[in-house]
CSV table of C-alpha atoms in Angstrom, one decimal:
chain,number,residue,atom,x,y,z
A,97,UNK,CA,102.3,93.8,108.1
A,98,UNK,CA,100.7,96.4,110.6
A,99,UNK,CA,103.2,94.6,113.6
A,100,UNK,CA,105.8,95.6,115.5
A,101,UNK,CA,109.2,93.1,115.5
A,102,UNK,CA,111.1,93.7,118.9
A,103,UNK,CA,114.2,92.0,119.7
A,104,UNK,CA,114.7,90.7,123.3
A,105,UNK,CA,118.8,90.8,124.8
A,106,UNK,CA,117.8,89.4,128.2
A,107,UNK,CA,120.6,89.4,129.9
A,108,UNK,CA,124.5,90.3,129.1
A,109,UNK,CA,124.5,92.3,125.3
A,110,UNK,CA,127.6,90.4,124.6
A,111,UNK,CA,127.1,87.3,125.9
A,112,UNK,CA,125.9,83.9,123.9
A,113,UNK,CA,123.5,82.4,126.6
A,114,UNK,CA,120.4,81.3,124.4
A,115,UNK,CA,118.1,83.6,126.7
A,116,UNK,CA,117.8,86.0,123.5
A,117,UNK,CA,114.3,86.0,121.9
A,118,UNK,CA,112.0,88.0,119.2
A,119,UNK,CA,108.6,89.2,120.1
A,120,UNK,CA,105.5,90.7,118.3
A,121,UNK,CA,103.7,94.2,119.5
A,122,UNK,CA,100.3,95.4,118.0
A,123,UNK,CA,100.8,99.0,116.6
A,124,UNK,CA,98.7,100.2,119.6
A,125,UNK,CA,101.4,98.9,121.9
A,126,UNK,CA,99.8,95.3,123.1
A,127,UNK,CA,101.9,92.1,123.2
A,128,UNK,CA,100.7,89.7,120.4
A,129,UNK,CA,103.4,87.3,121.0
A,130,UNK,CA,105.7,87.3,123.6
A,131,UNK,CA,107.9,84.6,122.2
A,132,UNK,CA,107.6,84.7,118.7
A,133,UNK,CA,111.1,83.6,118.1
A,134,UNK,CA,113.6,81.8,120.5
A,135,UNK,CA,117.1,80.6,120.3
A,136,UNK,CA,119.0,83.7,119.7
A,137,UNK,CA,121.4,85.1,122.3
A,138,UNK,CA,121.1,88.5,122.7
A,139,UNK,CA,119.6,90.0,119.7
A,140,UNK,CA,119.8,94.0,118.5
A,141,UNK,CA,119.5,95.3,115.1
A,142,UNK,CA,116.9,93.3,112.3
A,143,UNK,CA,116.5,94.3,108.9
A,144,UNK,CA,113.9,92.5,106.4
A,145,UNK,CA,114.7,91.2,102.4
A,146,UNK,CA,113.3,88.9,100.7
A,147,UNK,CA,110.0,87.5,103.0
A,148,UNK,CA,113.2,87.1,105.7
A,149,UNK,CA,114.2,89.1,108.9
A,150,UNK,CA,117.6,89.3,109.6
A,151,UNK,CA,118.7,89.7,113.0
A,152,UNK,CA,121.9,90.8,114.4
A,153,UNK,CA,123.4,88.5,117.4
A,154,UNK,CA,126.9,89.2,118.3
A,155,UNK,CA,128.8,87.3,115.6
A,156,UNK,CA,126.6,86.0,113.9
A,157,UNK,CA,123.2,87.2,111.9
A,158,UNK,CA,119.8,84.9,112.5
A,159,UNK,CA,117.1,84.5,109.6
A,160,UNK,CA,114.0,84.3,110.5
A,161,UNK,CA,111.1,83.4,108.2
A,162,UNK,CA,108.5,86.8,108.4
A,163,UNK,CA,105.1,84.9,107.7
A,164,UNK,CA,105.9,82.1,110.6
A,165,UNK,CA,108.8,83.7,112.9
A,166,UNK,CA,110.5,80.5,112.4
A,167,UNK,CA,114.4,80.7,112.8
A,168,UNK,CA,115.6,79.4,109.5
A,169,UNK,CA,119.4,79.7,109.6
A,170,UNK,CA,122.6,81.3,111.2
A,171,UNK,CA,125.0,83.0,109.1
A,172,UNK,CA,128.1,83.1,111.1
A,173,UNK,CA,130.6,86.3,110.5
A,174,UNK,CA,134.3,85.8,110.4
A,175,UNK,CA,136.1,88.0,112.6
A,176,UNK,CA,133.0,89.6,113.9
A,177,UNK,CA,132.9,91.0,117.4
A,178,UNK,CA,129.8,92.7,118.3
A,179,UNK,CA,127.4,93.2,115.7
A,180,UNK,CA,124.6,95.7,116.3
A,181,UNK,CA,122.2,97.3,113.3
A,182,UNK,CA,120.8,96.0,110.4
A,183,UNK,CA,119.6,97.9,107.3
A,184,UNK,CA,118.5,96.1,103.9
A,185,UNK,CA,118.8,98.3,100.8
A,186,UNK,CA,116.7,98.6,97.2
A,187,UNK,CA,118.6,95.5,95.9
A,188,UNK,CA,117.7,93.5,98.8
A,189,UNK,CA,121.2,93.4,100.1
A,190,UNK,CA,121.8,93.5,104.3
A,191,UNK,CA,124.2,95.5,106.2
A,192,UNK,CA,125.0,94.7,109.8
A,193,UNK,CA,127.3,97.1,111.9
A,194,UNK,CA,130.1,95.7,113.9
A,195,UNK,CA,130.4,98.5,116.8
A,196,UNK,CA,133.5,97.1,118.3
A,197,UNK,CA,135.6,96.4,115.1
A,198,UNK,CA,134.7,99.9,113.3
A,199,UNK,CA,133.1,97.4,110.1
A,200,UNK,CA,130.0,97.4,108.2
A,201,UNK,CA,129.7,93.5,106.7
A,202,UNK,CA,127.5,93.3,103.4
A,203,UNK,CA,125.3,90.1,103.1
A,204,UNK,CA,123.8,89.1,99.9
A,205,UNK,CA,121.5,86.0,100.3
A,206,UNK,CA,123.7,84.0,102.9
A,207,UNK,CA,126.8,85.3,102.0
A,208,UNK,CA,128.5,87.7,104.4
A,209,UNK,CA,131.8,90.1,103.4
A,210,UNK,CA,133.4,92.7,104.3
A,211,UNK,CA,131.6,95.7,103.2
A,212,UNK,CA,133.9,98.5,104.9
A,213,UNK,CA,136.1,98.4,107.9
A,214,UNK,CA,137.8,102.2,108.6
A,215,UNK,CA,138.2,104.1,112.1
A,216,UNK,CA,136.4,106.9,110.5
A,217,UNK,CA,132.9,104.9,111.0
A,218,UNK,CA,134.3,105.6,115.4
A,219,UNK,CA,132.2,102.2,116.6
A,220,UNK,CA,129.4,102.3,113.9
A,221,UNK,CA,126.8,101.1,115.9
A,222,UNK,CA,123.2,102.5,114.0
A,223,UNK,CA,122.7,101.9,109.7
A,224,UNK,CA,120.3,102.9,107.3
A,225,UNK,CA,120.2,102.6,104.3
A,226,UNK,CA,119.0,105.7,102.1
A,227,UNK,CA,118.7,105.2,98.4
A,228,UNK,CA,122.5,105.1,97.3
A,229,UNK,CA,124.2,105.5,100.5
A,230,UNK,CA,124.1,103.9,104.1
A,231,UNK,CA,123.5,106.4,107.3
A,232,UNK,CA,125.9,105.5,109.9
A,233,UNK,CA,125.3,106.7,113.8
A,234,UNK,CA,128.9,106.6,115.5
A,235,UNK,CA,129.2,106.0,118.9
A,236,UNK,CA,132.4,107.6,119.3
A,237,UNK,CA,136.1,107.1,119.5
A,238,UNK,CA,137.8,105.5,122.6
A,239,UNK,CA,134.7,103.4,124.4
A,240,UNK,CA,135.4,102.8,127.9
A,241,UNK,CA,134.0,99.7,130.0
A,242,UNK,CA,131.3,101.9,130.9
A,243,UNK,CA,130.3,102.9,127.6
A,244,UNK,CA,131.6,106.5,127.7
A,245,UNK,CA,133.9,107.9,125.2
A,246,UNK,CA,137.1,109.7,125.1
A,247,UNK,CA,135.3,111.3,121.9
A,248,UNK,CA,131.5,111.3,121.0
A,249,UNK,CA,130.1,110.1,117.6
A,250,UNK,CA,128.3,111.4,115.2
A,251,UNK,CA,126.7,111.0,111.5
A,252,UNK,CA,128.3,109.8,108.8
A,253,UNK,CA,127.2,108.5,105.3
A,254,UNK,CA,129.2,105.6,103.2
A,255,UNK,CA,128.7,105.7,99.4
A,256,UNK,CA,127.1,102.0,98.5
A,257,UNK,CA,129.5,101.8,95.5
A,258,UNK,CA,132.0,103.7,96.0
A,259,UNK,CA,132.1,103.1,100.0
A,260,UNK,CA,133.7,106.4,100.5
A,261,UNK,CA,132.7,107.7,104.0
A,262,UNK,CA,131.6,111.3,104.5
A,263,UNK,CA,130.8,112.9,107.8
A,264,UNK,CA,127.8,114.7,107.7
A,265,UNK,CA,128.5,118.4,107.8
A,266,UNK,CA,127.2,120.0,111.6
A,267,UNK,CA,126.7,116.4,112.6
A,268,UNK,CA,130.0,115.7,114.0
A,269,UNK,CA,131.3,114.4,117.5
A,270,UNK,CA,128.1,115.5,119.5
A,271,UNK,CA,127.0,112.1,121.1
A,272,UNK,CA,127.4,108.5,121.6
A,273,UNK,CA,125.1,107.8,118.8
A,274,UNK,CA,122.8,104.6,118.7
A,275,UNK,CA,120.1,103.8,116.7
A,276,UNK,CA,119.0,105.8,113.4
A,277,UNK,CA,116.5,105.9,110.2
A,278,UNK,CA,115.6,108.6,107.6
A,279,UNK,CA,112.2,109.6,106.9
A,280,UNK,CA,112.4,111.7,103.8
A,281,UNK,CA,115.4,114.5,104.2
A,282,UNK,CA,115.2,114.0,108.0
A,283,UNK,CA,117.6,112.2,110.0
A,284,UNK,CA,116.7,111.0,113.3
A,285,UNK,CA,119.0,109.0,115.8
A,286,UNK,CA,119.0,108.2,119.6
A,287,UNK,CA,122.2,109.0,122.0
A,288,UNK,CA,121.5,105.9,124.4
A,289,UNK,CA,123.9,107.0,127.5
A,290,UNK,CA,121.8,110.3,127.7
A,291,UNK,CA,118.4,109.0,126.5
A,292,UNK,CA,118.0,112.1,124.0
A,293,UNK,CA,116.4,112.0,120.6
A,294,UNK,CA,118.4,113.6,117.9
A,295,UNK,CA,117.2,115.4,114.4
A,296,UNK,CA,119.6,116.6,111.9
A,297,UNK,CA,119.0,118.1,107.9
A,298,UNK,CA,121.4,118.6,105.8
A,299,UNK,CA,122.5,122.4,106.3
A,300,UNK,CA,121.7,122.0,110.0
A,301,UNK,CA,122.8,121.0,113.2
A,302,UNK,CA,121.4,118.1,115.1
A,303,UNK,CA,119.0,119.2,117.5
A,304,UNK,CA,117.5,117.4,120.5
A,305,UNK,CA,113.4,116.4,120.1
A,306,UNK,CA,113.2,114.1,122.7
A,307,UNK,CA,113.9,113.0,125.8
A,308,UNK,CA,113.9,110.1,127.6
A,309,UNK,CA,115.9,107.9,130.3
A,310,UNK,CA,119.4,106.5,129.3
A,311,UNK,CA,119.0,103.4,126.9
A,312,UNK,CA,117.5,104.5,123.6
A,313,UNK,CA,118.8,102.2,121.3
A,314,UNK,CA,118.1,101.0,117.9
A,315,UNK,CA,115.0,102.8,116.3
A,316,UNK,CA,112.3,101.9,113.8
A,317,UNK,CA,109.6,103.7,111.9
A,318,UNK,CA,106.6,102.9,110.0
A,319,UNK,CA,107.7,104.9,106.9
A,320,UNK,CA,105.5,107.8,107.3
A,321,UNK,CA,105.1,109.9,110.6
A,322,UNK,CA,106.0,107.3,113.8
A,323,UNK,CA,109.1,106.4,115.6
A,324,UNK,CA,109.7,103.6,117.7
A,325,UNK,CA,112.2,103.8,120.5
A,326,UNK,CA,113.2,100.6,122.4
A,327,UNK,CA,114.0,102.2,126.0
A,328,UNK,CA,116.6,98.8,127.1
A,329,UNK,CA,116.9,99.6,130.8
A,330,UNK,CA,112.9,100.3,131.6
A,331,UNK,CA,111.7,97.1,129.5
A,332,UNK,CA,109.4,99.8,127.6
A,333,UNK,CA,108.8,100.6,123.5
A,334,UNK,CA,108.1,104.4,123.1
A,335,UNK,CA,106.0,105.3,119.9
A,336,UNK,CA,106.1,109.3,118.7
A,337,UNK,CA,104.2,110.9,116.2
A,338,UNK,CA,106.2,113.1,114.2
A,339,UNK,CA,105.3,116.7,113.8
């Protein structure tokens, strides 16, 4: 709808203080809404099905009506820890990411279940979901209260039927791996301790585009030929044309 949804933490990322909002950005960068949505605690990830957004707020998932931003329902998540990104795929199912649990919950509707919970996914914290298959960015193996990582993450891909999990060959234990979307055969994902854009093809090796300071987090795209890049520690959206 030629907008820009942005999901406010304000405070603690872990922490259920109902300072959490949603807000709306023009595509040239200009605050339409500032609070579009309140109630939330400290929302990350969203994903849109079905005329609904579907935000991630650690344990529990918010829906959010798209034509009014009005917050519509809660879906709590059993078990759930700290759940990150979001991704909706063709059938109009939602994934969320669980970084601290290493599990992808599926929700279909209002419904959530386990999807796939394996320490190969190493603190799945970025999805996307690419025709048959999810794109998972890793934020490593061992996280520390700082963040760091005995082992960086990397790219992986889970079958949707199947939900066998395949590293992505090059893509492996490079960085502590945030946000991530697909545009065609391109893979791009943010490292958010270093700030650094990433861009892998099958074949390849991941290769730094971008720069920026530490806090890249969960990215977006219009489809096409721009990324978004929510910079959390400067309060700042980055839009890049891609080359």
């Amino acid at each position: 709808n030629n907008r820009i949804i942005v999901s406010n933490i304000v405070g603690n990322p872990g922490e259920a203080d109902g300072n959490g909002y949603l807000s709306v950005l023009s595509t040239d960068g200009k605050t339409v809404t500032q609070h579009w949505t309140d109630g939330m605690d400290a929302p990350k990830g969203m994903a849109i099905s079905g005329g609904k957004l579907y935000v991630a707020d650690i344990t529990k998932v918010r829906v959010v009506d798209l034509s009014s931003g009005k917050l519509v329902a809660s879906i709590a998540v059993p078990n759930a820890v700290f759940l990150n990104d979001m991704t909706s795929d063709h059938t109009g199912k939602v994934y969320v990411s669980d970084m601290l649990a290493d599990t992808i919950y599926r929700i279909d509707g209002d419904r959530p279940e386990l999807f796939v919970r394996d320490p190969m996914l190493a603190s799945p914290n970025g999805v996307f979901a690419d025709g048959d298959r999810l794109i998972v960015a890793s934020w490593g193996k061992g996280i520390k209260p700082d963040f760091s990582t005995a082992a960086p993450g990397g790219l992986l891909s889970v079958d949707l039927a199947s939900k066998a999990i395949s590293p992505l060959p090059g893509a492996q234990t490079f960085a502590d791996l945030d946000g991530v979307i697909a545009i065609g055969e391109t893979i791009y994902a943010t490292a958010y301790m270093t700030g650094t854009l990433y861009r892998y093809k099958a074949g390849g090796a991941p290769e730094a585009v971008a720069h920026f300071k530490p806090g890249s987090a969960d990215i977006g795209t219009d489809g096409k030929s721009i990324l978004y890049v929510p910079l959390m520690n400067e309060g700042e959206v980055a839009a890049l044309k891609i080359d």
